[in-house]
CSV table of C-alpha atoms in Angstrom, one decimal:
chain,number,residue,atom,x,y,z
A,1022,MET,CA,5.3,155.1,-34.2
A,1023,GLY,CA,4.1,156.2,-30.9
A,1024,THR,CA,5.1,157.8,-27.5
A,1025,ILE,CA,6.3,157.2,-24.2
A,1026,ALA,CA,5.2,160.0,-21.8
A,1027,ALA,CA,4.3,160.8,-18.9
A,1028,ALA,CA,0.9,161.4,-18.1
A,1029,ALA,CA,1.2,164.4,-15.7
A,1030,VAL,CA,3.0,167.3,-16.9
A,1031,CYS,CA,3.3,167.1,-20.7
A,1032,LYS,CA,-0.4,167.1,-20.9
A,1033,ALA,CA,-1.4,164.5,-23.5
A,1034,ASP,CA,-4.1,167.4,-24.2
A,1035,ASN,CA,-6.0,168.1,-27.9
A,1036,CYS,CA,-2.8,170.5,-28.7
A,1037,ALA,CA,-0.4,167.4,-28.3
A,1038,ARG,CA,-2.6,165.4,-30.2
A,1039,ALA,CA,-3.2,168.1,-32.9
A,1040,VAL,CA,1.0,168.9,-33.1
A,1041,THR,CA,2.4,164.9,-32.4
A,1042,GLY,CA,-0.4,162.8,-33.9
A,1043,THR,CA,-0.2,160.4,-36.6
A,1044,GLN,CA,-4.0,160.4,-38.1
A,1045,ARG,CA,-2.7,163.0,-40.3
A,1046,GLY,CA,0.0,160.5,-42.1
A,1047,LEU,CA,4.2,160.2,-42.0
A,1048,ALA,CA,4.7,163.1,-44.5
A,1049,ALA,CA,2.9,165.8,-42.0
A,1050,GLN,CA,4.1,164.4,-39.2
A,1051,THR,CA,7.4,165.2,-40.7
A,1052,SER,CA,6.2,168.7,-41.6
A,1053,ALA,CA,4.6,169.5,-38.6
A,1054,LYS,CA,7.6,168.4,-37.0
A,1055,ASN,CA,10.2,170.6,-38.9
A,1056,ASP,CA,6.9,173.1,-38.3
A,1057,CYS,CA,8.1,173.2,-34.2
A,1058,SER,CA,11.7,173.6,-35.3
A,1059,SER,CA,10.9,176.7,-37.2
A,1060,PHE,CA,8.9,177.7,-34.8
A,1061,LEU,CA,11.6,177.5,-31.8
A,1062,LYS,CA,14.6,179.1,-33.8
A,1063,ALA,CA,15.1,182.2,-32.6
A,1064,THR,CA,17.0,185.3,-34.5
A,1065,VAL,CA,18.9,187.3,-33.5
A,1066,TYR,CA,20.0,190.6,-35.3
A,1067,PRO,CA,22.5,192.6,-33.9
A,1068,SER,CA,22.3,196.7,-34.5
A,1069,THR,CA,24.3,198.5,-37.3
A,1070,VAL,CA,28.0,200.0,-35.9
A,1071,THR,CA,28.9,203.1,-37.4
A,1072,SER,CA,32.0,204.6,-37.5
A,1073,THR,CA,32.5,208.2,-37.9
A,1074,VAL,CA,35.8,209.6,-39.4
A,1075,THR,CA,36.5,213.2,-39.4
A,1076,ILE,CA,39.1,214.6,-41.7
A,1077,THR,CA,39.9,218.3,-40.9
A,1078,VAL,CA,41.7,220.3,-43.7
A,1079,PHE,CA,44.4,223.0,-42.3
A,1080,PRO,CA,46.9,225.1,-43.9
A,1081,SER,CA,50.4,223.9,-44.0
A,1082,THR,CA,51.0,224.9,-40.5
A,1083,VAL,CA,48.3,223.0,-39.0
A,1084,THR,CA,48.7,219.5,-37.7
A,1085,SER,CA,45.5,217.4,-38.1
A,1086,THR,CA,43.4,216.0,-35.5
A,1087,SER,CA,41.7,212.3,-35.9
A,1088,PHE,CA,39.1,210.4,-34.3
A,1089,SER,CA,38.3,207.2,-33.2
A,1090,THR,CA,35.7,204.9,-32.4
A,1091,THR,CA,35.3,201.2,-30.1
A,1092,THR,CA,32.2,200.0,-30.0
A,1093,THR,CA,32.2,197.0,-27.2
A,1094,ILE,CA,29.6,194.1,-27.4
A,1095,ILE,CA,28.4,192.1,-24.2
A,1096,GLN,CA,26.2,189.0,-24.9
A,1097,THR,CA,24.6,187.4,-21.9
A,1098,VAL,CA,22.9,184.6,-21.9
A,1099,ILE,CA,20.5,183.2,-19.5
A,1100,VAL,CA,18.4,180.1,-19.4
A,1101,GLY,CA,15.6,179.3,-17.4
A,1102,THR,CA,13.2,176.3,-17.0
A,1103,SER,CA,9.4,177.3,-17.0
A,1104,SER,CA,8.0,178.5,-20.2
A,1105,VAL,CA,9.3,180.0,-23.6
A,1106,VAL,CA,9.7,183.7,-23.2
A,1107,ALA,CA,11.9,186.3,-25.6
A,1108,SER,CA,13.2,188.9,-23.9
A,1109,THR,CA,15.1,191.6,-25.5
A,1110,GLU,CA,17.1,194.3,-24.0
A,1111,THR,CA,19.3,197.1,-25.0
A,1112,ASP,CA,21.2,199.8,-23.4
A,1113,SER,CA,22.3,202.1,-26.1
A,1114,THR,CA,24.7,204.9,-25.8
A,1115,VAL,CA,25.7,207.9,-28.3
A,1116,VAL,CA,28.4,207.9,-30.2
A,1117,GLN,CA,30.1,211.5,-31.3
A,1118,THR,CA,33.0,212.8,-33.3
A,1119,VAL,CA,34.1,216.0,-32.4
A,1120,THR,CA,35.5,218.3,-34.7
A,1121,VAL,CA,38.8,221.5,-34.2
A,1122,ASN,CA,35.7,224.1,-34.8
A,1123,GLN,CA,33.5,222.3,-31.9
A,1124,ARG,CA,30.7,221.2,-34.4
A,1125,ARG,CA,29.4,217.5,-33.8
A,1126,ALA,CA,28.3,214.9,-35.7
A,1127,ALA,CA,24.9,213.4,-35.6
A,1128,ALA,CA,24.3,211.2,-32.6
A,1129,SER,CA,23.4,207.4,-34.0
A,1130,PRO,CA,22.1,206.0,-31.3
A,1131,GLN,CA,22.8,201.7,-31.5
A,1132,THR,CA,19.4,199.4,-31.0
A,1133,THR,CA,19.0,195.7,-30.8
A,1134,GLY,CA,15.9,193.0,-31.8
A,1135,THR,CA,15.7,189.1,-31.7
A,1136,VAL,CA,13.1,188.0,-33.9
A,1137,ARG,CA,10.6,184.8,-32.9
A,1138,PRO,CA,7.8,183.0,-34.4
A,1139,SER,CA,4.4,183.6,-33.7
A,1140,SER,CA,2.1,182.9,-35.5
A,1141,VAL,CA,0.7,179.2,-34.3
A,1142,PRO,CA,-0.3,176.7,-37.6
A,1143,THR,CA,-3.7,176.8,-38.7
A,1144,TYR,CA,-3.8,172.8,-37.7
A,1145,ALA,CA,-2.6,173.2,-34.1
A,1146,SER,CA,-5.7,175.6,-33.4
A,1147,ALA,CA,-6.5,173.5,-30.4
A,1148,CYS,CA,-3.4,175.2,-29.1
A,1149,SER,CA,-4.1,177.9,-26.8
A,1150,GLY,CA,-1.3,179.9,-27.9
A,1151,VAL,CA,2.3,180.5,-29.1
A,1152,VAL,CA,3.3,179.1,-25.2
A,1153,ARG,CA,0.7,176.1,-25.5
A,1154,TYR,CA,2.6,175.3,-28.7
A,1155,SER,CA,6.0,176.1,-28.1
A,1156,SER,CA,5.5,173.7,-24.8
A,1157,ALA,CA,4.2,170.8,-27.1
A,1158,CYS,CA,6.5,171.2,-29.6
A,1159,SER,CA,9.1,170.6,-26.7
A,1160,CYS,CA,7.4,167.4,-25.2
A,1161,TRP,CA,8.2,166.2,-28.7
A,1162,GLY,CA,11.4,166.5,-28.7
A,1163,VAL,CA,12.4,169.5,-30.7
A,1164,THR,CA,14.7,171.7,-29.3
A,1165,GLN,CA,15.1,175.8,-29.0
A,1166,THR,CA,17.5,177.2,-31.2
A,1167,THR,CA,19.0,180.7,-31.3
A,1168,THR,CA,20.9,182.1,-34.7
A,1169,THR,CA,22.8,185.3,-34.3
A,1170,MET,CA,23.1,186.9,-38.0
A,1171,PRO,CA,26.8,188.8,-38.2
A,1172,THR,CA,27.1,192.4,-37.1
A,1173,PRO,CA,26.5,194.9,-39.9
A,1174,ALA,CA,28.7,198.1,-40.4
A,1175,THR,CA,28.9,201.1,-42.6
A,1176,TYR,CA,31.4,204.0,-42.2
A,1177,ARG,CA,31.3,207.6,-43.0
A,1178,THR,CA,33.8,210.7,-43.7
A,1179,ILE,CA,33.1,214.1,-42.5
A,1180,THR,CA,35.6,216.7,-44.7
A,1181,VAL,CA,36.0,220.2,-42.9
A,1182,SER,CA,38.3,223.4,-43.8
A,1183,ALA,CA,39.8,225.6,-40.9
A,1184,THR,CA,41.1,229.0,-41.2
A,1185,ALA,CA,43.0,229.0,-37.8
A,1186,SER,CA,46.5,229.9,-38.3
A,1187,THR,CA,47.2,227.6,-34.8
A,1188,THR,CA,48.7,224.3,-34.5
A,1189,ILE,CA,45.9,222.1,-32.9
A,1190,VAL,CA,47.0,218.2,-31.6
A,1191,SER,CA,43.6,216.5,-30.3
A,1192,LEU,CA,43.3,213.0,-29.9
A,1193,VAL,CA,39.4,212.0,-28.9
A,1194,THR,CA,37.8,208.5,-28.3
A,1195,TYR,CA,35.1,207.7,-27.7
A,1196,THR,CA,33.5,204.1,-26.8
A,1197,SER,CA,30.6,202.7,-27.5
A,1198,THR,CA,29.1,200.0,-25.0
A,1199,PHE,CA,25.9,198.4,-25.8
A,1200,SER,CA,24.7,194.6,-24.1
A,1201,GLN,CA,22.1,191.9,-25.5
A,1202,THR,CA,20.2,190.1,-23.4
A,1203,ILE,CA,18.7,186.9,-24.3
A,1204,THR,CA,16.4,184.9,-22.6
A,1205,THR,CA,15.6,181.1,-23.3
A,1206,SER,CA,13.4,179.0,-21.5
A,1207,ALA,CA,13.8,174.8,-21.3
A,1208,THR,CA,10.0,173.6,-21.0
A,1209,THR,CA,11.0,169.9,-19.9
A,1210,THR,CA,8.9,166.8,-19.8
A,1211,THR,CA,8.4,164.6,-17.3
A,1212,THR,CA,6.3,161.3,-16.6
A,1213,ALA,CA,3.4,160.7,-14.9
A,1214,LEU,CA,3.0,160.3,-11.4
A,1215,VAL,CA,0.0,158.2,-10.4
A,1216,THR,CA,-0.2,157.8,-6.6
A,1217,ALA,CA,-1.7,154.2,-5.8
A,1218,THR,CA,-0.7,151.8,-3.0
A,1219,ALA,CA,2.0,148.7,-4.0
A,1220,THR,CA,-0.1,145.4,-3.7
A,1221,ALA,CA,2.8,142.8,-5.0
A,1222,PRO,CA,4.8,141.5,-1.9
A,1223,ALA,CA,7.9,143.2,-1.1
A,1224,GLY,CA,10.8,142.7,-3.8
A,1225,ASN,CA,8.0,141.2,-6.3
A,1226,ALA,CA,8.4,142.5,-9.8
A,1227,TYR,CA,8.0,141.1,-13.3
A,1228,CYS,CA,9.9,140.7,-17.0
A,1229,PRO,CA,8.2,140.6,-19.7
A,1230,ASN,CA,8.6,137.2,-20.2
A,1231,GLY,CA,6.5,136.7,-16.8
A,1232,GLN,CA,9.8,135.9,-15.0
A,1233,ALA,CA,9.5,136.7,-11.3
A,1234,VAL,CA,12.4,139.1,-10.3
A,1235,ASN,CA,13.5,140.8,-7.0
A,1236,GLY,CA,12.8,144.7,-7.7
A,1237,LEU,CA,15.0,145.4,-4.9
A,1238,SER,CA,18.2,143.8,-5.4
A,1239,PRO,CA,19.4,146.6,-7.9
A,1240,ALA,CA,22.7,147.8,-5.9
A,1241,CYS,CA,22.3,151.8,-4.8
A,1242,LYS,CA,25.5,153.1,-5.2
A,1243,ARG,CA,24.8,156.6,-5.0
A,1244,GLY,CA,22.3,157.7,-2.4
A,1245,PRO,CA,19.6,158.3,-2.0
A,1246,CYS,CA,18.3,155.5,-2.5
A,1247,ALA,CA,14.1,155.2,-2.7
A,1248,SER,CA,11.6,152.7,-4.0
A,1249,PHE,CA,8.5,153.0,-6.2
A,1250,ASN,CA,6.0,151.0,-7.9
A,1251,LEU,CA,7.3,150.9,-11.6
A,1252,ARG,CA,5.4,149.8,-14.8
A,1253,ILE,CA,6.6,150.2,-18.3
A,1254,GLU,CA,3.6,149.1,-20.7
A,1255,GLY,CA,4.7,148.5,-24.1
A,1256,GLU,CA,3.0,148.5,-27.4
A,1257,SER,CA,2.4,144.5,-26.9
A,1258,GLU,CA,3.9,143.5,-23.7
A,1259,THR,CA,4.0,144.4,-19.9
A,1260,VAL,CA,7.9,145.5,-19.7
A,1261,TYR,CA,8.3,145.9,-16.4
A,1262,GLU,CA,5.8,145.8,-13.1
A,1263,GLY,CA,6.7,145.8,-9.4
A,1264,ILE,CA,8.8,147.4,-7.1
A,1265,ILE,CA,12.4,149.0,-7.9
A,1266,LEU,CA,14.7,150.4,-5.7
A,1267,THR,CA,16.8,153.2,-7.6
A,1268,GLY,CA,18.4,156.2,-6.3
A,1269,PRO,CA,20.9,159.0,-8.5
A,1270,GLU,CA,23.2,157.2,-11.4
A,1271,ASP,CA,25.5,157.6,-14.9
A,1272,ILE,CA,23.0,156.7,-17.5
A,1273,THR,CA,24.5,155.4,-20.4
A,1274,THR,CA,22.8,155.1,-24.1
A,1275,PRO,CA,23.6,154.5,-27.7
A,1276,SER,CA,22.4,157.8,-28.8
A,1277,GLY,CA,23.5,159.9,-26.2
A,1278,GLY,CA,26.7,158.8,-24.3
A,1279,THR,CA,27.2,158.7,-20.8
A,1280,HIS,CA,25.3,161.6,-18.5
A,1281,LEU,CA,24.2,162.0,-14.7
A,1282,CYS,CA,20.6,161.6,-14.3
A,1283,ASP,CA,19.6,162.4,-10.5
A,1284,GLY,CA,16.7,165.2,-10.5
A,1285,THR,CA,19.2,168.2,-10.2
A,1286,ASN,CA,19.5,168.7,-13.7
A,1287,ASN,CA,19.0,172.1,-15.4
A,1288,ASN,CA,18.4,172.3,-11.7
A,1289,ALA,CA,14.8,170.7,-12.0
A,1290,ASN,CA,15.1,169.8,-8.0
A,1291,PRO,CA,17.3,171.5,-5.4
A,1292,SER,CA,19.0,167.8,-4.2
A,1293,PRO,CA,19.7,164.8,-6.2
A,1294,ALA,CA,17.4,161.2,-6.2
A,1295,GLY,CA,16.4,158.5,-8.1
A,1296,THR,CA,14.2,159.2,-11.8
A,1297,GLY,CA,12.3,158.3,-14.0
A,1298,ILE,CA,14.8,157.4,-16.7
A,1299,THR,CA,17.7,155.8,-13.2
A,1300,CYS,CA,14.2,153.2,-12.7
A,1301,ILE,CA,14.2,152.3,-16.3
A,1302,ALA,CA,18.0,151.5,-16.2
A,1303,ASP,CA,17.5,149.2,-13.2
A,1304,ALA,CA,14.2,147.0,-14.3
A,1305,ALA,CA,16.2,147.0,-17.8
A,1306,GLY,CA,19.3,145.4,-15.6
A,1307,LEU,CA,16.9,142.8,-13.7
A,1308,CYS,CA,14.9,141.8,-17.1
A,1309,GLY,CA,18.1,142.2,-19.9
A,1310,PHE,CA,16.2,144.2,-21.9
A,1311,SER,CA,17.7,148.0,-23.6
A,1312,PHE,CA,17.0,151.0,-24.0
A,1313,ASP,CA,17.7,154.4,-25.7
A,1314,GLY,CA,17.5,157.9,-25.7
A,1315,THR,CA,19.7,161.4,-27.1
A,1316,TRP,CA,20.7,163.2,-24.4
A,1317,SER,CA,19.9,167.5,-24.6
A,1318,SER,CA,23.0,169.4,-23.4
A,1319,SER,CA,20.4,172.3,-23.6
A,1320,PHE,CA,18.5,170.8,-21.7
A,1321,GLN,CA,20.7,168.9,-19.8
A,1322,ASN,CA,18.0,165.5,-19.9
A,1323,PHE,CA,17.4,162.1,-21.7
A,1324,PHE,CA,15.1,162.0,-23.9
A,1325,ILE,CA,13.7,158.3,-24.1
A,1326,THR,CA,12.8,157.4,-27.5
A,1327,ARG,CA,12.7,153.3,-26.8
A,1328,ILE,CA,11.9,151.2,-24.2
A,1329,GLY,CA,12.4,147.4,-25.0
A,1330,THR,CA,11.2,146.7,-29.0
A,1331,SER,CA,8.6,149.9,-28.2
A,1332,ASP,CA,10.6,153.0,-30.3
A,1333,SER,CA,8.7,155.9,-29.6
A,1334,ASN,CA,8.6,159.9,-29.8
A,1335,ALA,CA,11.4,161.3,-27.1
A,1336,SER,CA,9.9,161.8,-23.6
A,1337,GLY,CA,12.2,163.0,-20.5
A,1338,GLY,CA,12.6,161.9,-17.8
A,1339,CYS,CA,16.1,163.1,-15.7
A,1340,GLN,CA,14.6,165.7,-14.0
A,1341,THR,CA,11.3,164.2,-12.4
A,1342,GLN,CA,12.1,162.9,-9.1
A,1343,PRO,CA,8.7,160.9,-8.0
A,1344,PRO,CA,7.7,160.8,-4.0
A,1345,PRO,CA,9.1,157.1,-2.6
A,1346,GLY,CA,6.4,154.6,-2.6
A,1347,ASN,CA,4.2,156.0,-5.5
A,1348,GLU,CA,3.1,154.5,-8.8
A,1349,LEU,CA,5.4,155.6,-12.1
A,1350,LEU,CA,4.1,154.5,-15.2
A,1351,TRP,CA,5.9,155.0,-18.3
A,1352,ALA,CA,3.5,154.2,-21.2
A,1353,PHE,CA,3.9,153.7,-24.8
A,1354,ASP,CA,1.6,156.0,-27.1
A,1355,ALA,CA,0.2,157.9,-24.6
A,1356,PHE,CA,-0.4,160.9,-25.9
A,1357,ASN,CA,-2.8,158.9,-28.5
A,1358,ALA,CA,-4.9,156.7,-25.6
A,1359,ASN,CA,-8.4,157.1,-24.9
A,1360,ASN,CA,-7.9,155.7,-21.5
A,1361,PHE,CA,-5.5,154.7,-18.4
A,1362,LEU,CA,-7.2,151.7,-17.1
A,1363,ASP,CA,-7.3,150.4,-13.9
A,1364,VAL,CA,-8.9,147.4,-12.5
A,1365,GLN,CA,-10.1,146.3,-8.2
A,1366,PRO,CA,-9.6,144.7,-6.2
A,1367,ARG,CA,-5.7,144.9,-7.1
A,1368,THR,CA,-5.5,141.5,-5.1
A,1369,ALA,CA,-7.8,138.8,-4.1
A,1370,ASN,CA,-7.4,135.8,-2.1
A,1371,LEU,CA,-10.4,133.5,-2.8
A,1372,LYS,CA,-11.1,129.7,-2.1
A,1373,LEU,CA,-11.4,127.1,-5.1
A,1374,GLY,CA,-15.2,127.5,-6.5
A,1375,ASP,CA,-15.2,131.0,-4.9
A,1376,VAL,CA,-16.9,133.6,-7.2
A,1377,ALA,CA,-15.2,137.7,-7.2
A,1378,VAL,CA,-16.7,140.7,-9.1
A,1379,PHE,CA,-14.0,142.7,-10.5
A,1380,THR,CA,-14.5,146.5,-11.4
A,1381,VAL,CA,-12.5,147.8,-14.1
A,1382,THR,CA,-12.2,152.0,-14.3
A,1383,GLY,CA,-10.7,154.6,-16.8
A,1384,ARG,CA,-9.0,157.8,-16.4
A,1385,ASP,CA,-9.2,160.4,-19.5
A,1386,GLY,CA,-6.0,159.9,-21.6
A,1387,ASN,CA,-6.1,163.9,-21.9
A,1388,GLY,CA,-5.8,164.6,-17.7
A,1389,GLY,CA,-9.1,165.7,-17.0
A,1390,GLY,CA,-11.8,164.2,-14.8
A,1391,GLY,CA,-11.7,161.3,-12.8
A,1392,SER,CA,-12.0,157.9,-12.8
A,1393,ASN,CA,-15.2,156.3,-14.9
A,1394,ALA,CA,-16.4,152.7,-15.4
A,1395,VAL,CA,-14.8,151.2,-18.8
A,1396,ALA,CA,-17.9,149.3,-20.5
A,1397,GLY,CA,-15.7,146.2,-23.2
A,1398,ALA,CA,-13.0,145.8,-21.6
A,1399,THR,CA,-11.6,142.5,-21.3
A,1400,PHE,CA,-10.7,140.6,-17.9
A,1401,ASN,CA,-9.6,136.9,-18.5
A,1402,GLY,CA,-11.1,136.6,-21.4
A,1403,LEU,CA,-14.6,137.8,-20.4
A,1404,PRO,CA,-15.7,141.6,-21.0
A,1405,THR,CA,-17.1,144.3,-18.6
A,1406,ASN,CA,-20.5,145.2,-18.3
A,1407,ALA,CA,-21.8,149.3,-18.7
A,1408,ASN,CA,-20.7,149.5,-14.9
A,1409,GLY,CA,-17.5,148.3,-15.8
A,1410,GLN,CA,-18.0,144.5,-13.8
A,1411,VAL,CA,-16.7,141.6,-14.7
A,1412,VAL,CA,-16.9,138.0,-13.3
A,1413,TYR,CA,-14.3,136.0,-12.0
A,1414,VAL,CA,-14.8,132.0,-11.0
A,1415,ALA,CA,-11.8,130.4,-9.0
A,1416,ASN,CA,-12.1,127.1,-10.8
A,1417,GLN,CA,-8.7,126.5,-10.5
A,1418,VAL,CA,-5.8,126.5,-7.6
A,1419,GLY,CA,-2.2,128.9,-8.2
A,1420,THR,CA,-1.5,132.2,-8.4
A,1421,TYR,CA,-2.6,134.5,-11.3
A,1422,ARG,CA,-2.1,137.9,-12.7
A,1423,ILE,CA,-4.7,139.0,-14.6
A,1424,LYS,CA,-4.9,142.6,-16.7
A,1425,ALA,CA,-7.8,144.6,-18.0
A,1426,THR,CA,-7.5,145.7,-21.6
A,1427,ARG,CA,-9.4,147.6,-24.3
A,1428,GLY,CA,-8.5,148.9,-28.0
A,1429,GLY,CA,-6.7,152.7,-27.8
A,1430,ASP,CA,-6.8,152.3,-23.9
A,1431,ILE,CA,-3.4,151.6,-21.8
A,1432,ARG,CA,-3.4,148.7,-20.3
A,1433,SER,CA,-3.9,148.6,-16.3
A,1434,PRO,CA,-1.8,147.2,-13.0
A,1435,ALA,CA,-2.0,143.4,-12.7
A,1436,ALA,CA,-4.5,142.1,-10.3
A,1437,ILE,CA,-2.9,139.5,-8.2
A,1438,ILE,CA,-5.2,136.4,-7.8
A,1439,THR,CA,-4.3,133.2,-5.8
A,1440,VAL,CA,-7.0,130.2,-5.7
A,1441,THR,CA,-6.4,128.0,-2.3
A,1442,ALA,CA,-8.2,124.8,-2.3
């Protein structure tokens, strides 16, 4: 299926398309996801613990000496938040066995190691390296795993003879302590934040069936509360467009259960606020559509898999705190879109018989460059010219919401046109 994703932080570039694109077929996509899972799997190999026992044979009047070794393994897991990093630190001491005649057994250093895949698949050659490939896999919803192998153990016995006739009793215990530090990383996916000026009247928003709702009416029970210009572009329709009031919330999904979503998840932000996913939840409450997503305990984040009737690959949003007043866009199949369309002007007040010119532009789906004129887009049933322009004739009184569309592109925000007599 497609991907609901943010256009900014999880970059929809050639690397992401090479990893998650559907052009190679379902079987290849399943194989690619298995490759991601294998690539994000780290295997920890503990060191071999060797215990040495020395048996000293004395005359009948001599008491034997026994020795013991104790190994303590301290494992510390540190979770980061920026990139996939593999780091292994080993602090080893030497275990020695002392016999009655003061001869010393050979030192046996303890070492540890963490093995991670480092070969990027050939089909993902567009990725610049392991960090970029790992990030694309994480954006696809694949989580990192760590497997610790069993600690191997060996034993050796040394037997020596003593000629002394003196009774010697000795008990010596040595303790070897080493640590394994496994540093992992959490790369999160956030939504696209497109700065724009709100054009709809305060509190005015629209549901999939065209029903107007008051986007400032949701009860914000846990502050701070703020309003955003939310737009959700599904596979075949606009699911929600307009202002929305939101704040920190407990989010519940069929697949993920109930968890707090306030932007501080996994220490992504220092203080709580509304997020990309709380906006979805409040819009769903107004318009009656449903959504679903899985919960990742390691990332402390919901990964949205469906909004309305549009299924998609997972995309996170509990760690995104858009600035108040900005436009927040959730777009179906964003990774494979050619352009994110826009139309100007966003509002027009015309008299009956007036003629107005609207311009359709597009922003590269890969996130590069600025906006360019889009030819061949459809606006009010008419195609745009080479300069992205199309003529609108005000021939009927009323208020109209018209979007620009083109195959392979994300729909534009609605231009609101009011025609009076």
